[in-house]
PDB file of C-alpha atoms and ligand atoms in Angstrom:
ATOM      1  CA  MET A   1      -1.127  -7.373  16.140  1.00 94.00           C
ATOM      2  CA  ARG A   2       1.161  -4.967  14.242  1.00 96.00           C
ATOM      3  CA  ILE A   3       1.787  -5.842  10.624  1.00 97.00           C
ATOM      4  CA  VAL A   4       3.683  -4.269   7.732  1.00 98.00           C
ATOM      5  CA  LEU A   5       2.579  -5.217   4.237  1.00 98.00           C
ATOM      6  CA  LEU A   6       5.313  -5.184   1.574  1.00 98.00           C
ATOM      7  CA  GLY A   7       5.124  -5.820  -2.163  1.00 97.00           C
ATOM      8  CA  ALA A   8       5.642  -4.132  -5.510  1.00 97.00           C
ATOM      9  CA  PRO A   9       2.980  -1.764  -6.844  1.00 96.00           C
ATOM     10  CA  GLY A  10       0.312  -4.073  -8.249  1.00 95.00           C
ATOM     11  CA  ALA A  11       1.065  -6.938  -5.845  1.00 96.00           C
ATOM     12  CA  GLY A  12      -2.399  -6.547  -4.323  1.00 94.00           C
ATOM     13  CA  LYS A  13      -1.424  -4.873  -1.040  1.00 95.00           C
ATOM     14  CA  GLY A  14      -4.437  -2.546  -0.933  1.00 93.00           C
ATOM     15  CA  THR A  15      -6.948  -5.323  -1.610  1.00 92.00           C
ATOM     16  CA  GLN A  16      -5.416  -7.674   0.934  1.00 96.00           C
ATOM     17  CA  ALA A  17      -4.915  -4.922   3.513  1.00 96.00           C
ATOM     18  CA  GLU A  18      -8.649  -4.157   3.447  1.00 93.00           C
ATOM     19  CA  LYS A  19      -9.562  -7.802   3.988  1.00 95.00           C
ATOM     20  CA  ILE A  20      -6.946  -8.641   6.596  1.00 97.00           C
ATOM     21  CA  SER A  21      -7.587  -5.514   8.670  1.00 95.00           C
ATOM     22  CA  GLU A  22     -11.293  -6.319   8.694  1.00 95.00           C
ATOM     23  CA  ILE A  23     -10.760  -9.954   9.728  1.00 96.00           C
ATOM     24  CA  VAL A  24      -8.020  -9.297  12.309  1.00 95.00           C
ATOM     25  CA  LYS A  25      -9.824  -6.101  13.443  1.00 95.00           C
ATOM     26  CA  ILE A  26      -6.917  -3.691  13.260  1.00 95.00           C
ATOM     27  CA  PRO A  27      -6.840  -0.280  11.537  1.00 94.00           C
ATOM     28  CA  HIS A  28      -5.580  -0.229   7.946  1.00 94.00           C
ATOM     29  CA  ILE A  29      -3.110   2.625   7.482  1.00 95.00           C
ATOM     30  CA  SER A  30      -2.369   3.306   3.807  1.00 95.00           C
ATOM     31  CA  THR A  31       0.021   6.206   3.217  1.00 97.00           C
ATOM     32  CA  GLY A  32      -1.044   6.267  -0.456  1.00 96.00           C
ATOM     33  CA  ASP A  33      -4.748   6.636   0.493  1.00 93.00           C
ATOM     34  CA  ILE A  34      -3.924   9.345   3.035  1.00 95.00           C
ATOM     35  CA  LEU A  35      -1.841  11.271   0.462  1.00 96.00           C
ATOM     36  CA  ARG A  36      -4.552  10.991  -2.221  1.00 94.00           C
ATOM     37  CA  SER A  37      -7.140  12.307   0.213  1.00 94.00           C
ATOM     38  CA  GLU A  38      -4.888  15.255   1.215  1.00 95.00           C
ATOM     39  CA  ILE A  39      -4.235  16.011  -2.477  1.00 96.00           C
ATOM     40  CA  LYS A  40      -7.943  15.896  -3.281  1.00 94.00           C
ATOM     41  CA  ARG A  41      -8.741  18.270  -0.418  1.00 96.00           C
ATOM     42  CA  GLY A  42      -5.935  20.627  -1.484  1.00 97.00           C
ATOM     43  CA  THR A  43      -4.388  20.763   2.005  1.00 96.00           C
ATOM     44  CA  PRO A  44      -0.815  22.106   2.490  1.00 95.00           C
ATOM     45  CA  LEU A  45       0.391  18.508   2.882  1.00 95.00           C
ATOM     46  CA  GLY A  46      -1.476  17.506  -0.277  1.00 96.00           C
ATOM     47  CA  LYS A  47       0.108  20.389  -2.176  1.00 96.00           C
ATOM     48  CA  LYS A  48       3.584  19.254  -1.074  1.00 95.00           C
ATOM     49  CA  ALA A  49       2.905  15.632  -2.080  1.00 96.00           C
ATOM     50  CA  ASP A  50       1.080  16.134  -5.373  1.00 97.00           C
ATOM     51  CA  GLU A  51       3.959  16.370  -7.833  1.00 96.00           C
ATOM     52  CA  TYR A  52       5.722  13.310  -6.355  1.00 97.00           C
ATOM     53  CA  VAL A  53       2.618  11.128  -6.463  1.00 97.00           C
ATOM     54  CA  ARG A  54       1.852  12.296  -9.983  1.00 96.00           C
ATOM     55  CA  LYS A  55       5.373  11.342 -11.157  1.00 97.00           C
ATOM     56  CA  GLY A  56       5.463   8.068  -9.236  1.00 97.00           C
ATOM     57  CA  THR A  57       8.438   9.094  -7.092  1.00 98.00           C
ATOM     58  CA  LEU A  58       8.605   8.971  -3.308  1.00 98.00           C
ATOM     59  CA  VAL A  59       7.187  11.831  -1.270  1.00 98.00           C
ATOM     60  CA  PRO A  60       9.952  13.227   1.031  1.00 98.00           C
ATOM     61  CA  ASP A  61      10.480  11.119   4.143  1.00 97.00           C
ATOM     62  CA  GLU A  62       9.752  13.961   6.589  1.00 95.00           C
ATOM     63  CA  VAL A  63       6.247  14.434   5.113  1.00 95.00           C
ATOM     64  CA  ILE A  64       5.474  10.731   5.380  1.00 96.00           C
ATOM     65  CA  ILE A  65       6.922  10.384   8.865  1.00 95.00           C
ATOM     66  CA  GLU A  66       4.596  13.100  10.175  1.00 92.00           C
ATOM     67  CA  ILE A  67       1.607  11.230   8.744  1.00 93.00           C
ATOM     68  CA  ILE A  68       2.705   7.946  10.316  1.00 93.00           C
ATOM     69  CA  ARG A  69       3.492   9.519  13.681  1.00 90.00           C
ATOM     70  CA  GLY A  70      -0.020  10.953  13.802  1.00 90.00           C
ATOM     71  CA  GLU A  71      -1.636   7.675  12.785  1.00 90.00           C
ATOM     72  CA  ILE A  72       0.303   5.472  15.213  1.00 87.00           C
ATOM     73  CA  ASN A  73      -0.343   7.827  18.116  1.00 83.00           C
ATOM     74  CA  ARG A  74      -4.053   7.834  17.386  1.00 78.00           C
ATOM     75  CA  GLY A  75      -6.057   5.967  20.034  1.00 68.00           C
ATOM     76  CA  GLY A  76      -7.235   3.049  17.901  1.00 66.00           C
ATOM     77  CA  SER A  77      -3.794   2.268  16.477  1.00 71.00           C
ATOM     78  CA  LYS A  78      -1.896   1.722  19.727  1.00 71.00           C
ATOM     79  CA  ASP A  79      -3.201  -1.846  20.065  1.00 80.00           C
ATOM     80  CA  GLY A  80      -2.504  -2.852  16.498  1.00 93.00           C
ATOM     81  CA  PHE A  81      -2.317  -1.731  12.891  1.00 95.00           C
ATOM     82  CA  LEU A  82      -1.629  -2.840   9.389  1.00 97.00           C
ATOM     83  CA  LEU A  83       0.755  -0.556   7.502  1.00 97.00           C
ATOM     84  CA  ASP A  84       0.248  -0.551   3.731  1.00 97.00           C
ATOM     85  CA  GLY A  85       2.759   1.443   1.650  1.00 97.00           C
ATOM     86  CA  PHE A  86       5.000   2.345   4.581  1.00 98.00           C
ATOM     87  CA  PRO A  87       7.926   1.947   5.073  1.00 98.00           C
ATOM     88  CA  ARG A  88       9.056   2.472   1.488  1.00 98.00           C
ATOM     89  CA  ASN A  89      12.826   2.714   2.055  1.00 98.00           C
ATOM     90  CA  LEU A  90      15.437   1.799   4.679  1.00 98.00           C
ATOM     91  CA  LYS A  91      15.382   5.257   6.262  1.00 98.00           C
ATOM     92  CA  GLN A  92      11.627   5.071   6.847  1.00 98.00           C
ATOM     93  CA  ALA A  93      12.058   1.557   8.297  1.00 98.00           C
ATOM     94  CA  ALA A  94      14.707   2.815  10.752  1.00 98.00           C
ATOM     95  CA  ILE A  95      12.471   5.716  11.809  1.00 96.00           C
ATOM     96  CA  LEU A  96       9.514   3.359  12.278  1.00 96.00           C
ATOM     97  CA  SER A  97      11.685   1.122  14.437  1.00 96.00           C
ATOM     98  CA  ASN A  98      12.749   4.076  16.639  1.00 95.00           C
ATOM     99  CA  MET A  99       9.183   5.332  16.891  1.00 92.00           C
ATOM    100  CA  MET A 100       7.952   1.908  17.989  1.00 91.00           C
ATOM    101  CA  ASN A 101      10.788   1.553  20.531  1.00 93.00           C
ATOM    102  CA  GLU A 102       9.891   4.915  22.038  1.00 90.00           C
ATOM    103  CA  LEU A 103       6.290   3.778  22.407  1.00 88.00           C
ATOM    104  CA  GLY A 104       7.327   0.353  23.750  1.00 90.00           C
ATOM    105  CA  LEU A 105       5.631  -1.383  20.786  1.00 90.00           C
ATOM    106  CA  LYS A 106       6.851  -4.222  18.576  1.00 93.00           C
ATOM    107  CA  LEU A 107       6.134  -5.270  14.989  1.00 96.00           C
ATOM    108  CA  ASN A 108       4.773  -8.821  14.856  1.00 96.00           C
ATOM    109  CA  LYS A 109       5.036  -9.709  11.151  1.00 97.00           C
ATOM    110  CA  VAL A 110       6.074  -8.300   7.796  1.00 98.00           C
ATOM    111  CA  VAL A 111       4.038  -9.830   4.986  1.00 98.00           C
ATOM    112  CA  ASN A 112       5.709  -9.623   1.573  1.00 98.00           C
ATOM    113  CA  ILE A 113       3.305 -10.298  -1.319  1.00 98.00           C
ATOM    114  CA  VAL A 114       5.262 -11.548  -4.330  1.00 98.00           C
ATOM    115  CA  VAL A 115       4.201 -11.128  -7.986  1.00 96.00           C
ATOM    116  CA  ASN A 116       6.358 -10.789 -11.100  1.00 94.00           C
ATOM    117  CA  SER A 117       6.670  -7.385 -12.771  1.00 91.00           C
ATOM    118  CA  ASP A 118       4.750  -8.343 -15.959  1.00 93.00           C
ATOM    119  CA  GLU A 119       1.785  -9.320 -13.816  1.00 92.00           C
ATOM    120  CA  ALA A 120       2.123  -6.108 -11.763  1.00 92.00           C
ATOM    121  CA  VAL A 121       2.045  -3.923 -14.916  1.00 93.00           C
ATOM    122  CA  LYS A 122      -0.973  -5.834 -16.238  1.00 92.00           C
ATOM    123  CA  ARG A 123      -2.868  -5.417 -12.973  1.00 92.00           C
ATOM    124  CA  LEU A 124      -2.088  -1.720 -12.539  1.00 93.00           C
ATOM    125  CA  SER A 125      -3.040  -0.801 -16.093  1.00 91.00           C
ATOM    126  CA  SER A 126      -6.409  -2.509 -15.778  1.00 90.00           C
ATOM    127  CA  ARG A 127      -7.203  -1.284 -12.248  1.00 90.00           C
ATOM    128  CA  ARG A 128     -10.301   0.761 -11.404  1.00 91.00           C
ATOM    129  CA  ILE A 129     -11.190   2.029  -7.935  1.00 91.00           C
ATOM    130  CA  CYS A 130     -14.582   2.902  -6.495  1.00 91.00           C
ATOM    131  CA  ILE A 131     -14.456   6.468  -5.166  1.00 89.00           C
ATOM    132  CA  ASN A 132     -17.155   5.603  -2.642  1.00 90.00           C
ATOM    133  CA  CYS A 133     -16.255   2.226  -1.052  1.00 88.00           C
ATOM    134  CA  LYS A 134     -12.623   2.109  -2.344  1.00 84.00           C
ATOM    135  CA  ARG A 135     -13.064  -1.444  -3.678  1.00 86.00           C
ATOM    136  CA  ILE A 136     -10.512  -2.316  -6.344  1.00 87.00           C
ATOM    137  CA  TYR A 137     -11.475  -3.968  -9.655  1.00 88.00           C
ATOM    138  CA  ARG A 138      -9.573  -5.098 -12.706  1.00 85.00           C
ATOM    139  CA  PHE A 139     -11.155  -4.918 -16.139  1.00 78.00           C
ATOM    140  CA  ASN A 140      -9.691  -5.771 -19.507  1.00 69.00           C
ATOM    141  CA  ASN A 141      -9.795  -3.141 -22.284  1.00 60.00           C
ATOM    142  CA  SER A 142     -12.975  -4.398 -23.893  1.00 63.00           C
ATOM    143  CA  GLN A 143     -14.842  -4.312 -20.549  1.00 61.00           C
ATOM    144  CA  SER A 144     -13.522  -1.077 -19.070  1.00 56.00           C
ATOM    145  CA  GLY A 145     -15.422   1.259 -21.425  1.00 59.00           C
ATOM    146  CA  ASN A 146     -18.765  -0.180 -20.286  1.00 65.00           C
ATOM    147  CA  ILE A 147     -18.283  -0.464 -16.554  1.00 76.00           C
ATOM    148  CA  ASN A 148     -18.378   2.923 -14.857  1.00 86.00           C
ATOM    149  CA  ARG A 149     -20.105   2.063 -11.616  1.00 91.00           C
ATOM    150  CA  CYS A 150     -19.077  -0.118  -8.685  1.00 91.00           C
ATOM    151  CA  PRO A 151     -20.932  -3.454  -8.900  1.00 88.00           C
ATOM    152  CA  LYS A 152     -21.182  -3.509  -5.067  1.00 90.00           C
ATOM    153  CA  CYS A 153     -22.234   0.036  -4.073  1.00 93.00           C
ATOM    154  CA  GLY A 154     -22.913   1.886  -7.338  1.00 93.00           C
ATOM    155  CA  GLY A 155     -20.134   4.450  -6.669  1.00 94.00           C
ATOM    156  CA  LYS A 156     -18.205   5.922  -9.576  1.00 93.00           C
ATOM    157  CA  LEU A 157     -15.208   3.887 -10.743  1.00 93.00           C
ATOM    158  CA  ILE A 158     -12.042   5.809 -11.533  1.00 91.00           C
ATOM    159  CA  LYS A 159      -8.577   5.043 -12.850  1.00 90.00           C
ATOM    160  CA  ARG A 160      -5.811   6.365 -10.587  1.00 90.00           C
ATOM    161  CA  LYS A 161      -3.790   9.148 -12.279  1.00 90.00           C
ATOM    162  CA  ASP A 162      -0.553   7.271 -11.548  1.00 93.00           C
ATOM    163  CA  ASP A 163      -1.861   4.056 -13.156  1.00 93.00           C
ATOM    164  CA  ASN A 164      -0.650   5.050 -16.629  1.00 93.00           C
ATOM    165  CA  ILE A 165       2.164   3.110 -18.242  1.00 94.00           C
ATOM    166  CA  ASP A 166       4.983   5.686 -17.861  1.00 95.00           C
ATOM    167  CA  VAL A 167       4.250   6.311 -14.191  1.00 96.00           C
ATOM    168  CA  ILE A 168       3.741   2.579 -13.548  1.00 96.00           C
ATOM    169  CA  LYS A 169       7.250   1.928 -14.930  1.00 96.00           C
ATOM    170  CA  LYS A 170       8.685   4.661 -12.713  1.00 97.00           C
ATOM    171  CA  ARG A 171       6.929   3.255  -9.631  1.00 97.00           C
ATOM    172  CA  LEU A 172       8.293  -0.219 -10.352  1.00 97.00           C
ATOM    173  CA  GLU A 173      11.817   1.197 -10.789  1.00 97.00           C
ATOM    174  CA  ILE A 174      11.552   3.022  -7.463  1.00 98.00           C
ATOM    175  CA  TYR A 175      10.263  -0.156  -5.850  1.00 97.00           C
ATOM    176  CA  GLU A 176      13.336  -2.089  -7.099  1.00 97.00           C
ATOM    177  CA  SER A 177      15.869   0.488  -5.940  1.00 98.00           C
ATOM    178  CA  GLU A 178      14.291   1.874  -2.748  1.00 98.00           C
ATOM    179  CA  THR A 179      11.744  -0.554  -1.339  1.00 98.00           C
ATOM    180  CA  LYS A 180      13.026  -4.035  -2.237  1.00 98.00           C
ATOM    181  CA  PRO A 181      15.993  -3.775   0.187  1.00 98.00           C
ATOM    182  CA  LEU A 182      13.383  -3.897   2.982  1.00 98.00           C
ATOM    183  CA  ILE A 183      12.875  -7.582   2.239  1.00 98.00           C
ATOM    184  CA  ASN A 184      16.389  -8.443   3.490  1.00 98.00           C
ATOM    185  CA  TYR A 185      16.117  -5.883   6.283  1.00 98.00           C
ATOM    186  CA  TYR A 186      13.039  -7.572   7.737  1.00 98.00           C
ATOM    187  CA  ARG A 187      14.280 -11.097   6.931  1.00 98.00           C
ATOM    188  CA  ASP A 188      17.352 -10.361   9.064  1.00 98.00           C
ATOM    189  CA  LYS A 189      15.049  -9.319  11.900  1.00 97.00           C
ATOM    190  CA  GLY A 190      13.172 -12.640  11.628  1.00 98.00           C
ATOM    191  CA  LEU A 191       9.875 -10.918  10.798  1.00 98.00           C
ATOM    192  CA  LEU A 192       9.445 -11.690   7.084  1.00 98.00           C
ATOM    193  CA  ILE A 193       6.759 -13.921   5.599  1.00 98.00           C
ATOM    194  CA  ASN A 194       6.735 -14.358   1.800  1.00 98.00           C
ATOM    195  CA  ILE A 195       3.305 -14.872   0.249  1.00 98.00           C
ATOM    196  CA  ASN A 196       2.693 -15.997  -3.340  1.00 98.00           C
ATOM    197  CA  GLY A 197       0.515 -13.168  -4.716  1.00 97.00           C
ATOM    198  CA  THR A 198      -0.818 -15.098  -7.707  1.00 96.00           C
ATOM    199  CA  GLY A 199      -4.288 -16.631  -7.398  1.00 94.00           C
ATOM    200  CA  THR A 200      -7.718 -15.469  -6.367  1.00 94.00           C
ATOM    201  CA  GLU A 201      -8.122 -12.735  -3.742  1.00 93.00           C
ATOM    202  CA  GLN A 202      -9.585 -15.315  -1.386  1.00 96.00           C
ATOM    203  CA  GLU A 203      -6.678 -17.737  -1.857  1.00 98.00           C
ATOM    204  CA  ILE A 204      -4.155 -15.024  -1.127  1.00 98.00           C
ATOM    205  CA  THR A 205      -6.042 -13.851   1.979  1.00 98.00           C
ATOM    206  CA  GLU A 206      -6.084 -17.444   3.269  1.00 98.00           C
ATOM    207  CA  ARG A 207      -2.347 -17.826   2.642  1.00 98.00           C
ATOM    208  CA  ILE A 208      -1.700 -14.682   4.665  1.00 98.00           C
ATOM    209  CA  LEU A 209      -4.035 -15.600   7.543  1.00 98.00           C
ATOM    210  CA  LYS A 210      -2.424 -19.032   7.845  1.00 97.00           C
ATOM    211  CA  GLN A 211       0.967 -17.420   8.470  1.00 96.00           C
ATOM    212  CA  LEU A 212      -0.043 -14.685  10.907  1.00 93.00           C
TER     213      LEU A 212
HETATM  214  P1  LIG B 301       0.458   3.682  -3.151  1.00 68.62           P
HETATM  215  O1  LIG B 301      -0.991   3.991  -3.041  1.00 68.62           O
HETATM  216  O2  LIG B 301       1.021   2.959  -1.943  1.00 68.62           O
HETATM  217  O3  LIG B 301       0.803   2.990  -4.457  1.00 68.62           O
HETATM  218  O4  LIG B 301       1.237   5.085  -3.183  1.00 68.62           O
HETATM  219  C1  LIG B 301       0.986   6.039  -4.197  1.00 68.62           C
HETATM  220  C2  LIG B 301       2.085   7.092  -4.186  1.00 68.62           C
HETATM  221  O5  LIG B 301       2.106   7.777  -2.920  1.00 68.62           O
HETATM  222  C3  LIG B 301       3.505   6.571  -4.352  1.00 68.62           C
HETATM  223  O6  LIG B 301       3.853   6.369  -5.714  1.00 68.62           O
HETATM  224  C4  LIG B 301       4.323   7.691  -3.693  1.00 68.62           C
HETATM  225  O7  LIG B 301       4.421   8.819  -4.554  1.00 68.62           O
HETATM  226  C5  LIG B 301       3.436   8.087  -2.526  1.00 68.62           C
HETATM  227  N1  LIG B 301       3.742   7.322  -1.305  1.00 68.62           N
HETATM  228  C6  LIG B 301       2.928   6.423  -0.673  1.00 68.62           C
HETATM  229  N2  LIG B 301       3.528   5.937   0.413  1.00 68.62           N
HETATM  230  C7  LIG B 301       4.756   6.525   0.501  1.00 68.62           C
HETATM  231  C8  LIG B 301       5.854   6.439   1.400  1.00 68.62           C
HETATM  232  N3  LIG B 301       5.822   5.601   2.452  1.00 68.62           N
HETATM  233  N4  LIG B 301       6.949   7.192   1.141  1.00 68.62           N
HETATM  234  C9  LIG B 301       6.997   8.046   0.094  1.00 68.62           C
HETATM  235  N5  LIG B 301       6.006   8.174  -0.804  1.00 68.62           N
HETATM  236  C10 LIG B 301       4.886   7.424  -0.604  1.00 68.62           C
END
């Protein structure tokens, strides 16, 4: 099964992608995770991407396309994948479509997780990520000072650099102008499933699984 996960920053794509890819047994490809890892390792690609990620703007398409081409051509991804954070604009969607045609592959579903922007801002500003197991947590202000370790694996919890209010606003603006048009694009192709992104993680996972 080949799935694209859409949704505003803060919709819960990363959390749901982890769960769905585990249950459906397909690789989870997150362009954001790949970029953060390249940036952390200081690779040439990471150096190119750093200032864009830091500002909350989109990394140039040609950089992202190279990442995706490599991932989709990788052995384990030919039979299925879950794309999280890609495509992010209509040009990337067109390139993905060409790439899949060349490989004789088809997308099965595009899952659009819907939350309102107030909720997205609230979630992003309270988000902490485990650097070890990558689990995502949300803590309110009074809790966040005390909780520094992942309750599951004990790894250090960090706040993403782009989860500060100015960058969050920029990311939401970019989502509205660049990424939201993908909803109509995939609706017209008959691939779109809208999922209410409010509720517990488990509820949202069940809603998605029911529609796949
Ligand atoms: P994410 O983890 O999906 O929220 O992505 C974090 C940041 O990585 C974004 O704000 C962008 O700067 C960059 N990024 C991730 N995916 C893409 C993409 N498909 N196209 C361009 N930039 C991206």
